[in-house]
XYZ file of C-alpha atoms in Angstrom:
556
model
C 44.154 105.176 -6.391
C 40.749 104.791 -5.688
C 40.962 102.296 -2.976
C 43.569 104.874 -1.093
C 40.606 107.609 -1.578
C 38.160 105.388 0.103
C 40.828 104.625 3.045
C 41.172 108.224 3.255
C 37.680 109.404 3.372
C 36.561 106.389 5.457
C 39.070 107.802 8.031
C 37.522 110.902 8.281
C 39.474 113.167 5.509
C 37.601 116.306 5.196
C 39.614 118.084 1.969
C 39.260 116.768 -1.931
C 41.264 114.226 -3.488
C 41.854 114.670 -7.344
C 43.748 111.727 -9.449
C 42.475 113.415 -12.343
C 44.678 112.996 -15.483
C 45.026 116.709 -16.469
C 45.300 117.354 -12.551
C 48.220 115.008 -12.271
C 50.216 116.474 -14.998
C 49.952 119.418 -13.911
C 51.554 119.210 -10.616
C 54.131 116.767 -12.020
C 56.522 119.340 -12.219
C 57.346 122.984 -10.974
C 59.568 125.653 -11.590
C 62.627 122.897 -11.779
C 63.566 121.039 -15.294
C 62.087 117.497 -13.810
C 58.922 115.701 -14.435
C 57.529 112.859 -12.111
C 53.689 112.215 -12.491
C 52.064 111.837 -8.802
C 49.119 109.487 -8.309
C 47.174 111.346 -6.169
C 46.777 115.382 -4.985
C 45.037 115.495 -1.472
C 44.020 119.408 -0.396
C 43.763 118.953 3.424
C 41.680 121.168 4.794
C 43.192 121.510 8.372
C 45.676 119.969 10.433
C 43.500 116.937 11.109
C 43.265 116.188 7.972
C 47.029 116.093 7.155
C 47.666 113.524 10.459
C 44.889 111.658 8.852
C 47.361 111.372 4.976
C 51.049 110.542 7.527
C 49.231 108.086 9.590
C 47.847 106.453 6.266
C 51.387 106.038 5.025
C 53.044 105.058 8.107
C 50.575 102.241 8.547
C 50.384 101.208 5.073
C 54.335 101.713 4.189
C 55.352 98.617 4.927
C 53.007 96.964 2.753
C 53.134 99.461 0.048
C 56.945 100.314 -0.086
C 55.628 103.419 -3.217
C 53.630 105.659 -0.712
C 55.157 108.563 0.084
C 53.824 112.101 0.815
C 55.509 115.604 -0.623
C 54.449 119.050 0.298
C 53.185 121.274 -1.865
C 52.099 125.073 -2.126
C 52.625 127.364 -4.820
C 55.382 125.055 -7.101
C 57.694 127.244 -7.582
C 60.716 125.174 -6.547
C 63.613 125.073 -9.310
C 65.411 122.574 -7.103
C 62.411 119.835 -8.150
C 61.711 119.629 -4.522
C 57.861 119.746 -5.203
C 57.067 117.037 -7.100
C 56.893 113.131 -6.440
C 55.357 109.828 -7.809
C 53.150 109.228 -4.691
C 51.114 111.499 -2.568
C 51.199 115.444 -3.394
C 49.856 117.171 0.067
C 48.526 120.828 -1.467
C 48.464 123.458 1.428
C 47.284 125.731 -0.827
C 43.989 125.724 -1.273
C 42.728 125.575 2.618
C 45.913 126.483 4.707
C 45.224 130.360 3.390
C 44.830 132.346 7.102
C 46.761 135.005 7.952
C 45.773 134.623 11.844
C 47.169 137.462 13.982
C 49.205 140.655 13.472
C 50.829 142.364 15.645
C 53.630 145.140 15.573
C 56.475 142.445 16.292
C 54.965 139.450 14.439
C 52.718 137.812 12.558
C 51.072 134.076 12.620
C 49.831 132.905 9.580
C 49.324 129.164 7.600
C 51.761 128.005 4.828
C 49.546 128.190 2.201
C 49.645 132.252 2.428
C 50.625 133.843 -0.550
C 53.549 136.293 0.062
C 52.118 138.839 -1.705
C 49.200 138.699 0.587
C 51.054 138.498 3.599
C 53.122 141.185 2.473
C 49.284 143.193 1.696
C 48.683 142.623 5.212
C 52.267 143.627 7.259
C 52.685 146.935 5.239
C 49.293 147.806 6.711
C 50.431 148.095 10.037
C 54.070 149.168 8.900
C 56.027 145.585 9.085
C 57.981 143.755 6.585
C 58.950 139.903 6.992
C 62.169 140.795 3.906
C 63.052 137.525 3.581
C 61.501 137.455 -0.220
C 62.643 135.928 -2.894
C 62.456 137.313 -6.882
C 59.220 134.969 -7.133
C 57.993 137.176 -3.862
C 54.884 137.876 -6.240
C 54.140 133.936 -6.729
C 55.632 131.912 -3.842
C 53.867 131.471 -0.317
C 55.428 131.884 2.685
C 55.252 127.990 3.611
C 57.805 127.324 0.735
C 59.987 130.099 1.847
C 60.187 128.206 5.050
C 60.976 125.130 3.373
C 63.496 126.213 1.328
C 64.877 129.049 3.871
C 64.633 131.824 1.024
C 66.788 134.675 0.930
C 66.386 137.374 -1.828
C 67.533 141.199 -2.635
C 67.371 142.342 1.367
C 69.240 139.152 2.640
C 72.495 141.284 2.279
C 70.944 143.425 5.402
C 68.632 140.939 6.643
C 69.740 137.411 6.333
C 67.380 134.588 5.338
C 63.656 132.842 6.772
C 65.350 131.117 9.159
C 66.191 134.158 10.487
C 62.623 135.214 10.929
C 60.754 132.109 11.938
C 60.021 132.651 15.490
C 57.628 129.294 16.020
C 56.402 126.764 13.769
C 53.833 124.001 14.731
C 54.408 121.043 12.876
C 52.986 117.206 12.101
C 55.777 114.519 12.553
C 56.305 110.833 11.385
C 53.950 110.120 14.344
C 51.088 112.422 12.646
C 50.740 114.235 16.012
C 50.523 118.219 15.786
C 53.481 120.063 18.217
C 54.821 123.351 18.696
C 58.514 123.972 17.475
C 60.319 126.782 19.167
C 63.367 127.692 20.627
C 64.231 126.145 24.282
C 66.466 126.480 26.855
C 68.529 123.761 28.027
C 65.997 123.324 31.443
C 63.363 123.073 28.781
C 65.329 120.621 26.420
C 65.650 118.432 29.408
C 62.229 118.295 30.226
C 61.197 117.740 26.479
C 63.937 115.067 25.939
C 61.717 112.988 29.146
C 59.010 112.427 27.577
C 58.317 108.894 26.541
C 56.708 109.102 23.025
C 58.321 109.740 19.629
C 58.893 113.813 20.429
C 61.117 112.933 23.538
C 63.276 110.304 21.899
C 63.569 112.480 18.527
C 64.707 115.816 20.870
C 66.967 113.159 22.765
C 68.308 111.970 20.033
C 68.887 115.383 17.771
C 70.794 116.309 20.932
C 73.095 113.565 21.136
C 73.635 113.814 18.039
C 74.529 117.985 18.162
C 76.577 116.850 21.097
C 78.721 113.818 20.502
C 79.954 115.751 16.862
C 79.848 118.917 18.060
C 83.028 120.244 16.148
C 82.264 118.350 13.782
C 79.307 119.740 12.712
C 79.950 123.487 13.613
C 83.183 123.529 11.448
C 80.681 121.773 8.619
C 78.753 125.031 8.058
C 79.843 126.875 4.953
C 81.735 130.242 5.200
C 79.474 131.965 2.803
C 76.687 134.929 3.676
C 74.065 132.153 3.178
C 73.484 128.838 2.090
C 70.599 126.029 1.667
C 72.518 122.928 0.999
C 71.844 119.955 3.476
C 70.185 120.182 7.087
C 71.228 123.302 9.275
C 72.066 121.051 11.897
C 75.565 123.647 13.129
C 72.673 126.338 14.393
C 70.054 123.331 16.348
C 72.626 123.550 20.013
C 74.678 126.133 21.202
C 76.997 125.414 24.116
C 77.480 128.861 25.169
C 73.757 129.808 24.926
C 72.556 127.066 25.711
C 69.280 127.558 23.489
C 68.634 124.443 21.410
C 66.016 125.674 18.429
C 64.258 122.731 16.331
C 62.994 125.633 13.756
C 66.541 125.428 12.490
C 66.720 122.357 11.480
C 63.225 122.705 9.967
C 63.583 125.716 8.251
C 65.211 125.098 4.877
C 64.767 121.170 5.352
C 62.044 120.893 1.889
C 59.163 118.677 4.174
C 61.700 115.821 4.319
C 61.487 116.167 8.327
C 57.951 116.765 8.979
C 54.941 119.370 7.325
C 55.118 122.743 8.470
C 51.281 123.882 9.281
C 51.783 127.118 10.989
C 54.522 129.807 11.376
C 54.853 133.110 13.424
C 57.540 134.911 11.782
C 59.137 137.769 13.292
C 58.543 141.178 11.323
C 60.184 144.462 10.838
C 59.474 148.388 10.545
C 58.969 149.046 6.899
C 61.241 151.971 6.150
C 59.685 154.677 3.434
C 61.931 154.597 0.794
C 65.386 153.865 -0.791
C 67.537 154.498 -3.580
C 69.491 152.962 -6.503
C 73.035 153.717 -7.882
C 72.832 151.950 -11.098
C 76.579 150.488 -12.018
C 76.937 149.888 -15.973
C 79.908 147.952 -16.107
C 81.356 147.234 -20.150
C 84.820 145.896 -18.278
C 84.795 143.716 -15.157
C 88.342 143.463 -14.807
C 88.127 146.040 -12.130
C 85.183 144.330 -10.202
C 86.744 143.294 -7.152
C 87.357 146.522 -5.877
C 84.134 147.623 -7.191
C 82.625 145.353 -5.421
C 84.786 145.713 -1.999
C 84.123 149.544 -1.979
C 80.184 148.970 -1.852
C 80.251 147.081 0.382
C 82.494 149.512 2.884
C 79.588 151.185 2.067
C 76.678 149.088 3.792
C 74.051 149.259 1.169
C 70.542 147.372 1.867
C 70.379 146.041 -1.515
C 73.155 144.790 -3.766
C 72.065 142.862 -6.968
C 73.515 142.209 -10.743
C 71.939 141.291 -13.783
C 74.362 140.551 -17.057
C 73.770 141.635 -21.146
C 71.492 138.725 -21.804
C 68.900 139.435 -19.193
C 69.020 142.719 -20.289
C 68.493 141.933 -23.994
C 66.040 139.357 -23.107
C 64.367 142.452 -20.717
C 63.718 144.506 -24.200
C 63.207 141.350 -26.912
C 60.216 140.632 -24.366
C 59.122 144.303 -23.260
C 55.560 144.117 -24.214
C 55.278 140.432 -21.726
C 55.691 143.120 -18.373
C 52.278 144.344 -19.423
C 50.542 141.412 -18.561
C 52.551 140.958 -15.601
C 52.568 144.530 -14.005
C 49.232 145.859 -15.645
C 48.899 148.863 -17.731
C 49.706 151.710 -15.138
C 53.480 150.374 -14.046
C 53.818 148.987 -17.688
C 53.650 152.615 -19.167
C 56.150 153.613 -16.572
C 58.432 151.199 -16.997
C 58.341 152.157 -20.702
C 58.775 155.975 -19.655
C 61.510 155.190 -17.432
C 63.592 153.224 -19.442
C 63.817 155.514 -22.739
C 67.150 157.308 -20.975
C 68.579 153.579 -20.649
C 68.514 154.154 -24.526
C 71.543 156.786 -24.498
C 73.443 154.062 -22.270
C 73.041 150.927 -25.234
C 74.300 153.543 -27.750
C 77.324 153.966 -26.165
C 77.904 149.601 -26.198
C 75.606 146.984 -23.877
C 77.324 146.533 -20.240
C 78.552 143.147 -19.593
C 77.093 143.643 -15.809
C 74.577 146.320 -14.299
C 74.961 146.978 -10.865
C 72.023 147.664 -8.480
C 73.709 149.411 -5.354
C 70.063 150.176 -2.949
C 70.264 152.273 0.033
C 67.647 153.217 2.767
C 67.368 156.475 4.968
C 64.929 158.195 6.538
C 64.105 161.011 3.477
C 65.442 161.703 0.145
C 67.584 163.859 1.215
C 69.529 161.246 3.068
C 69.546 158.804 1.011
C 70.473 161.304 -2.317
C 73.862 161.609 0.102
C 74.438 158.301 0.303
C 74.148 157.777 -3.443
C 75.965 160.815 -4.030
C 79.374 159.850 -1.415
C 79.116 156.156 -3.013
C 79.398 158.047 -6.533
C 82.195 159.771 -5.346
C 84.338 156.895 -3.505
C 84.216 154.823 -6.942
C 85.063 157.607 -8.925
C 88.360 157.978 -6.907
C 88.952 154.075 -8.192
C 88.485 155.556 -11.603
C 85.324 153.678 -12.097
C 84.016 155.968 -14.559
C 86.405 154.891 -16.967
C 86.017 151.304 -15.806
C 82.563 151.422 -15.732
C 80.303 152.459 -18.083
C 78.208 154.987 -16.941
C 76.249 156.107 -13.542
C 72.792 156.979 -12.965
C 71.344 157.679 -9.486
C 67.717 157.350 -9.272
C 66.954 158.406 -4.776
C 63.453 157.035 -4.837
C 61.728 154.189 -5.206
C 59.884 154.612 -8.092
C 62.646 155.915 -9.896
C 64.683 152.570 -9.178
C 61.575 150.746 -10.200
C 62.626 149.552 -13.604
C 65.919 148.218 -12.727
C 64.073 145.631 -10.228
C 61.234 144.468 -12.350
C 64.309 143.533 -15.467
C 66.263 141.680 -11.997
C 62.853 139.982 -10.400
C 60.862 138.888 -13.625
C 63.904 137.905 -16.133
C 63.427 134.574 -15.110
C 59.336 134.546 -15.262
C 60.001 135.382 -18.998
C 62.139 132.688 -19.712
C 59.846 130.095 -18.743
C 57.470 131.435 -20.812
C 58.610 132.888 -23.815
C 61.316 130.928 -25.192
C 59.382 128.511 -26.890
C 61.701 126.508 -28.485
C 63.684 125.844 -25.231
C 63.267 125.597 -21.696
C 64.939 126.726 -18.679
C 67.428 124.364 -17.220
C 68.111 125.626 -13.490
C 71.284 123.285 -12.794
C 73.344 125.921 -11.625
C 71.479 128.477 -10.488
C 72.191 129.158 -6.526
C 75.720 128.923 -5.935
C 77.207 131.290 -3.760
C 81.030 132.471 -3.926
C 82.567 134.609 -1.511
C 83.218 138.152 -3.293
C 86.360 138.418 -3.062
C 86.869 135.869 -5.209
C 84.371 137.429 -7.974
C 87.260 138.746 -10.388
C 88.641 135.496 -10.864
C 85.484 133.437 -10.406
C 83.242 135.018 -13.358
C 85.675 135.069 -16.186
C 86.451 131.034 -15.315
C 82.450 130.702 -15.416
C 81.451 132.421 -18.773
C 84.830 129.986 -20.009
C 82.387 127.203 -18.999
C 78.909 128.351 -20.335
C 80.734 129.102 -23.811
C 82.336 125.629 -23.879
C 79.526 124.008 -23.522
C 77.552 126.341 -25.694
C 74.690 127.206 -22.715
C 72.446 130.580 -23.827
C 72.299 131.604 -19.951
C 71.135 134.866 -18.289
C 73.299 135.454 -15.034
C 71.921 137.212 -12.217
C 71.959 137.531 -8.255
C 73.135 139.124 -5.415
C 76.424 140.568 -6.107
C 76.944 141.296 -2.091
C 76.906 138.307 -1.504
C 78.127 136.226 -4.279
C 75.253 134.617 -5.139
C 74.136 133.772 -8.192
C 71.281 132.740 -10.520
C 72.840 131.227 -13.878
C 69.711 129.741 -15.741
C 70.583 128.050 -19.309
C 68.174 127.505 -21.764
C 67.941 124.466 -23.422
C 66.545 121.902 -25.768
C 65.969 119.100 -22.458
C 64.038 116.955 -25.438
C 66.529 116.547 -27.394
C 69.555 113.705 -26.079
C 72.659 115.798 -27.157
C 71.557 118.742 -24.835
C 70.536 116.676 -22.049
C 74.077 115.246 -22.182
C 75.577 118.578 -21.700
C 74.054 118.556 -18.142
C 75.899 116.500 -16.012
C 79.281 117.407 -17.629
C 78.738 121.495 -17.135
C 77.330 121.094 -13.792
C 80.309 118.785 -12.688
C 82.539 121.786 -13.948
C 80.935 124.661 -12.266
C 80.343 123.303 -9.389
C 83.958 121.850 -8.566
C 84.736 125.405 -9.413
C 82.276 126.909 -7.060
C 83.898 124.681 -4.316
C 87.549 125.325 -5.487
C 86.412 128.862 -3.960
C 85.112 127.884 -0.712
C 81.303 128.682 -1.682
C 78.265 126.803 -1.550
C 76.202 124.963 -4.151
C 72.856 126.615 -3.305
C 72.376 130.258 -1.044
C 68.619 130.091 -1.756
C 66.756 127.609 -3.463
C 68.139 124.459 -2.303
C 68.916 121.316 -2.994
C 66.027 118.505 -4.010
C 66.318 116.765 -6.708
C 69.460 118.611 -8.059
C 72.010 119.136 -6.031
C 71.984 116.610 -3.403
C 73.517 114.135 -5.093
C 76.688 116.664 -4.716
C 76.612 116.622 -0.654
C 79.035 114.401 -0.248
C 81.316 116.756 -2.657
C 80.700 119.602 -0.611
C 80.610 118.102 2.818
C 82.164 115.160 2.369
C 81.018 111.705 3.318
C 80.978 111.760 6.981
C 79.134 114.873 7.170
C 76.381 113.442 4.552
C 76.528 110.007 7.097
C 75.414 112.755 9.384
C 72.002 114.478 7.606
C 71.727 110.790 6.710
C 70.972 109.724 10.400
C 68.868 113.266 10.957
C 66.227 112.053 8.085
C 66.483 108.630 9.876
C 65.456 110.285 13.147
C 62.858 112.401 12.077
C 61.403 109.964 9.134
C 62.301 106.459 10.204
C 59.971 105.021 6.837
C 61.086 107.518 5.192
C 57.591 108.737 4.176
C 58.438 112.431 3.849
C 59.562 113.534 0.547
C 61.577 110.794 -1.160
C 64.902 110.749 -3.521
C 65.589 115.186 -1.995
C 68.147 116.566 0.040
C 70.522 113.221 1.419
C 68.619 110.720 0.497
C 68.953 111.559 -3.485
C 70.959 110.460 -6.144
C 72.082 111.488 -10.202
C 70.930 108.422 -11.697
C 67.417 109.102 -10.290
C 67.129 112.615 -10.977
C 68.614 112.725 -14.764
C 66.069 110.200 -15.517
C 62.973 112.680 -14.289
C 64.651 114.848 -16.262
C 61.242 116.465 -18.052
C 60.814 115.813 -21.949
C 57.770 116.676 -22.755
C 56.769 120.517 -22.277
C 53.355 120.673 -23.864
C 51.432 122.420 -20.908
């Protein structure tokens, strides 16, 4: 690679370049069970420099079919989106400004850890709730990317909700605002005579000639992050055609996201938990349709292994929350010990509501109790504990966010194995669904935590498993095939939140079938003509590729 560093610098590339060895391996893989060794990390240091790494491919692709460039922030995709054998682009290390706040919104680069941002908008009273469980890891330019959703998506829908502008760098390597525009403005953009005009031309045509088409495409599910979210681009009755759609959620296959404003909310004070222990789920249907009549803010699950796995690994949280929330997690959970006398709960239930006091949200709680007690539930379910504030709730969400930080790093002798980890089933199908997917994970003999967001019938299924030895690698495709055909027997979605890269966009065409995948086919051709953004993700992927980056070796 050294002759591509000296093109680079010569060029005018201001930021490092590192094809280091140890650097290499480790951004070779991220949170997903694939390994593919890069050949060269560049760490732009402003927008200039990343026009400077796409023109470099584009002129040199032709010659040099390998190049390819993959954005990169925080890795931690589980979809294997972040990795690639060419050109890693790292945003994090310069793209770190958090530009302007104000009470609405907030612009800020992609490099921006969440946490951070998070720092900054509770300062002045916002939220941008869009987080995912990694909320304490990720940045907010792979939330774009991957349009995350998380425990408030039941109330406030996903990033692409929130993404009010972006400014992006295109095949062309030219810098350009992306925002919503009304059909007056489409117009004028689609006359321009350089590669933005024909690509907004074209995108339209597109949106237009297959309108039906493509609006009937979209999944009927609370949220999903499978293919390109080409059904919300054009609006006929509107008339608003919005690019950031499109982007949103599209893993840097289209172009590199180098700014966002996102759109931010009031941060309410406080909220509540009902805590659901459910021994018998026979009954969960109606549990389920009764709290949701309800209209909680919050409504996650987490089953008996993550719970187990929770205490096995208690004294792990100290080094994650520090000594202060450790001890009070500790404190805190010593009542859960009269619940695991009386048996471990296949499923606890997280029911969150917000109000303006206590007191208000204590009567929520409290009329919730009471409407599932009328169903019985106490006999159905376990047991009840309502805990009206925030830091009485606390313990609950640290076992749901950080279950699957723990996996990754304390199961030595296997490794997590996120193949079916984001599918998303509508609830009403949740009595019927769950029993049909433990069948699965026992057949195959899968250890696998289940968790999500019960609201919405999304769930996190993460098995652990020997990936270096051949027998368990073999159980992949097989179990995957399985639960996902069942996951589409029931109208849902493969992914709600963490998309598809490397692992489930080979199953497109099963879920939209093969016109529709003809269609995000032509929409990477449009953006991406050399396809020079991202390689083998999203459409353009297949199994045989991604089984064999399946990772072996998982000596750090």
């Amino acid at each position: 690679m050294d002759e591509t560093k000296n093109s680079l610098k010569n060029l005018g590339f201001k930021g490092e370049l590192d094809d280091a060895s140890e650097t290499l391996q480790a951004y070779s893989h991220d949170a997903s069970m694939f390994e593919i060794t890069p050949q060269l990390i560049a760490y732009p240091k402003d927008s200039e420099d990343v026009s400077i790494l796409i023109n470099f491919v584009s002129k040199n692709k032709k010659s040099r079919p390998d190049l390819s460039l993959t954005a990169r922030s925080a890795g931690t995709d589980m979809s294997g989106g972040a990795i690639n054998d060419s050109i890693i682009v790292d945003f994090k290390k310069y793209f770190t400004n958090i530009e302007k706040v104000q009470a609405t919104q907030i612009q800020v680069q992609p490099g921006v850890y969440y946490r951070d941002f998070d720092e900054v908008s509770r300062k002045h009273g916002t939220l941008m709730p869009t987080y995912p469980a990694s909320r304490d890891l990720c940045t907010v330019g792979g939330m774009v990317n991957n349009n995350a959703g998380g425990e408030k998506s039941i109330e406030f829908g996903k990033t692409e909700n929130f993404v009010k502008e972006l400014k992006c760098i295109f095949a062309d390597g030219v810098e350009r605002v992306v925002k919503p525009l009304t059909k007056k403005e489409l117009d004028k953009k689609m006359a321009q005579k350089d590669f933005e005009g024909k690509l907004y031309k074209q995108i339209y045509k597109l949106c237009e000639e297959n309108y039906q088409q493509i609006k009937s495409a979209k999944p009927k599910v609370s949220k999903n992050s499978t293919g390109y979210n080409i059904w919300d681009v054009w609006d006929r009755e509107s008339q608003i055609f919005d690019l950031t759609k499109l982007i949103v959620g599209a893993q840097g296959t289209l172009a590199f996201v180098t700014d966002i404003i996102f759109k931010v909310v009031p941060a309410r004070s406080d909220d509540g938990v009902l805590v659901l222990f459910m021994k018998d789920i026979n009954k969960l249907g109606e549990v389920i349709n009764k709290v949701l009549e309800s209209k909680p803010s919050r409504f996650e699950s987490f089953d008996d292994q993550t719970l187990w796995l929770s205490i096995r690994f208690m004294p792990s949280f100290l080094k994650l929350l520090g000594w202060k929330r450790f001890l009070r997690l500790i404190f805190n959970l010593i009542p859960d010990g009269l619940q695991l006398l009386k048996g471990i709960p296949k499923l606890v239930l997280l029911v969150s509501f917000k109000g303006k006091n206590e007191d208000e949200i204590r009567q929520k709680i409290t009329n919730l109790h009471h409407e599932l007690s009328k169903y019985k539930a106490r006999y159905e379910i376990n047991g009840f504990e309502e805990a009206p504030t925030s830091g009485a709730s606390e313990r609950y969400w640290v076992m749901r966010r950080y279950s699957f930080q723990l996996l990754r790093s304390k199961v030595k002798d296997k490794h997590t194995a996120p193949f079916i980890d984001d599918f998303v089933v509508p609830p009403e199908h949740l009595t019927e669904f769950l029993p049909k997917l433990r069948k699965i994970i026992k057949k195959y003999k899968l250890f696998a935590t289940i968790a999500g967001h019960m609201g919405e019938g999304n769930f996190h299924v993460i098995p652990l498993m020997k990936l270096d030895d051949s027998k368990e690698r073999a159980k992949i495709l097989p179990a995957m095939k399985e639960v996902n055909e069942l996951v589409l027997k029931y109208g849902g979605s493969l992914s709600g939140e963490h998309n598809d890269g490397l692992i489930r966009g080979p199953w497109l065409e099963k879920q939209y079938g093969k016109p529709m995948l003809e269609q995000f086919k032509t929409i990477k051709d449009i953006f991406d003509p050399q396809h020079i953004f991202n390689p083998h993700k999203k459409a353009n992927s297949n199994w045989d590729y991604s089984f064999s980056r399946i990772r072996k070796n998982f000596d750090e």
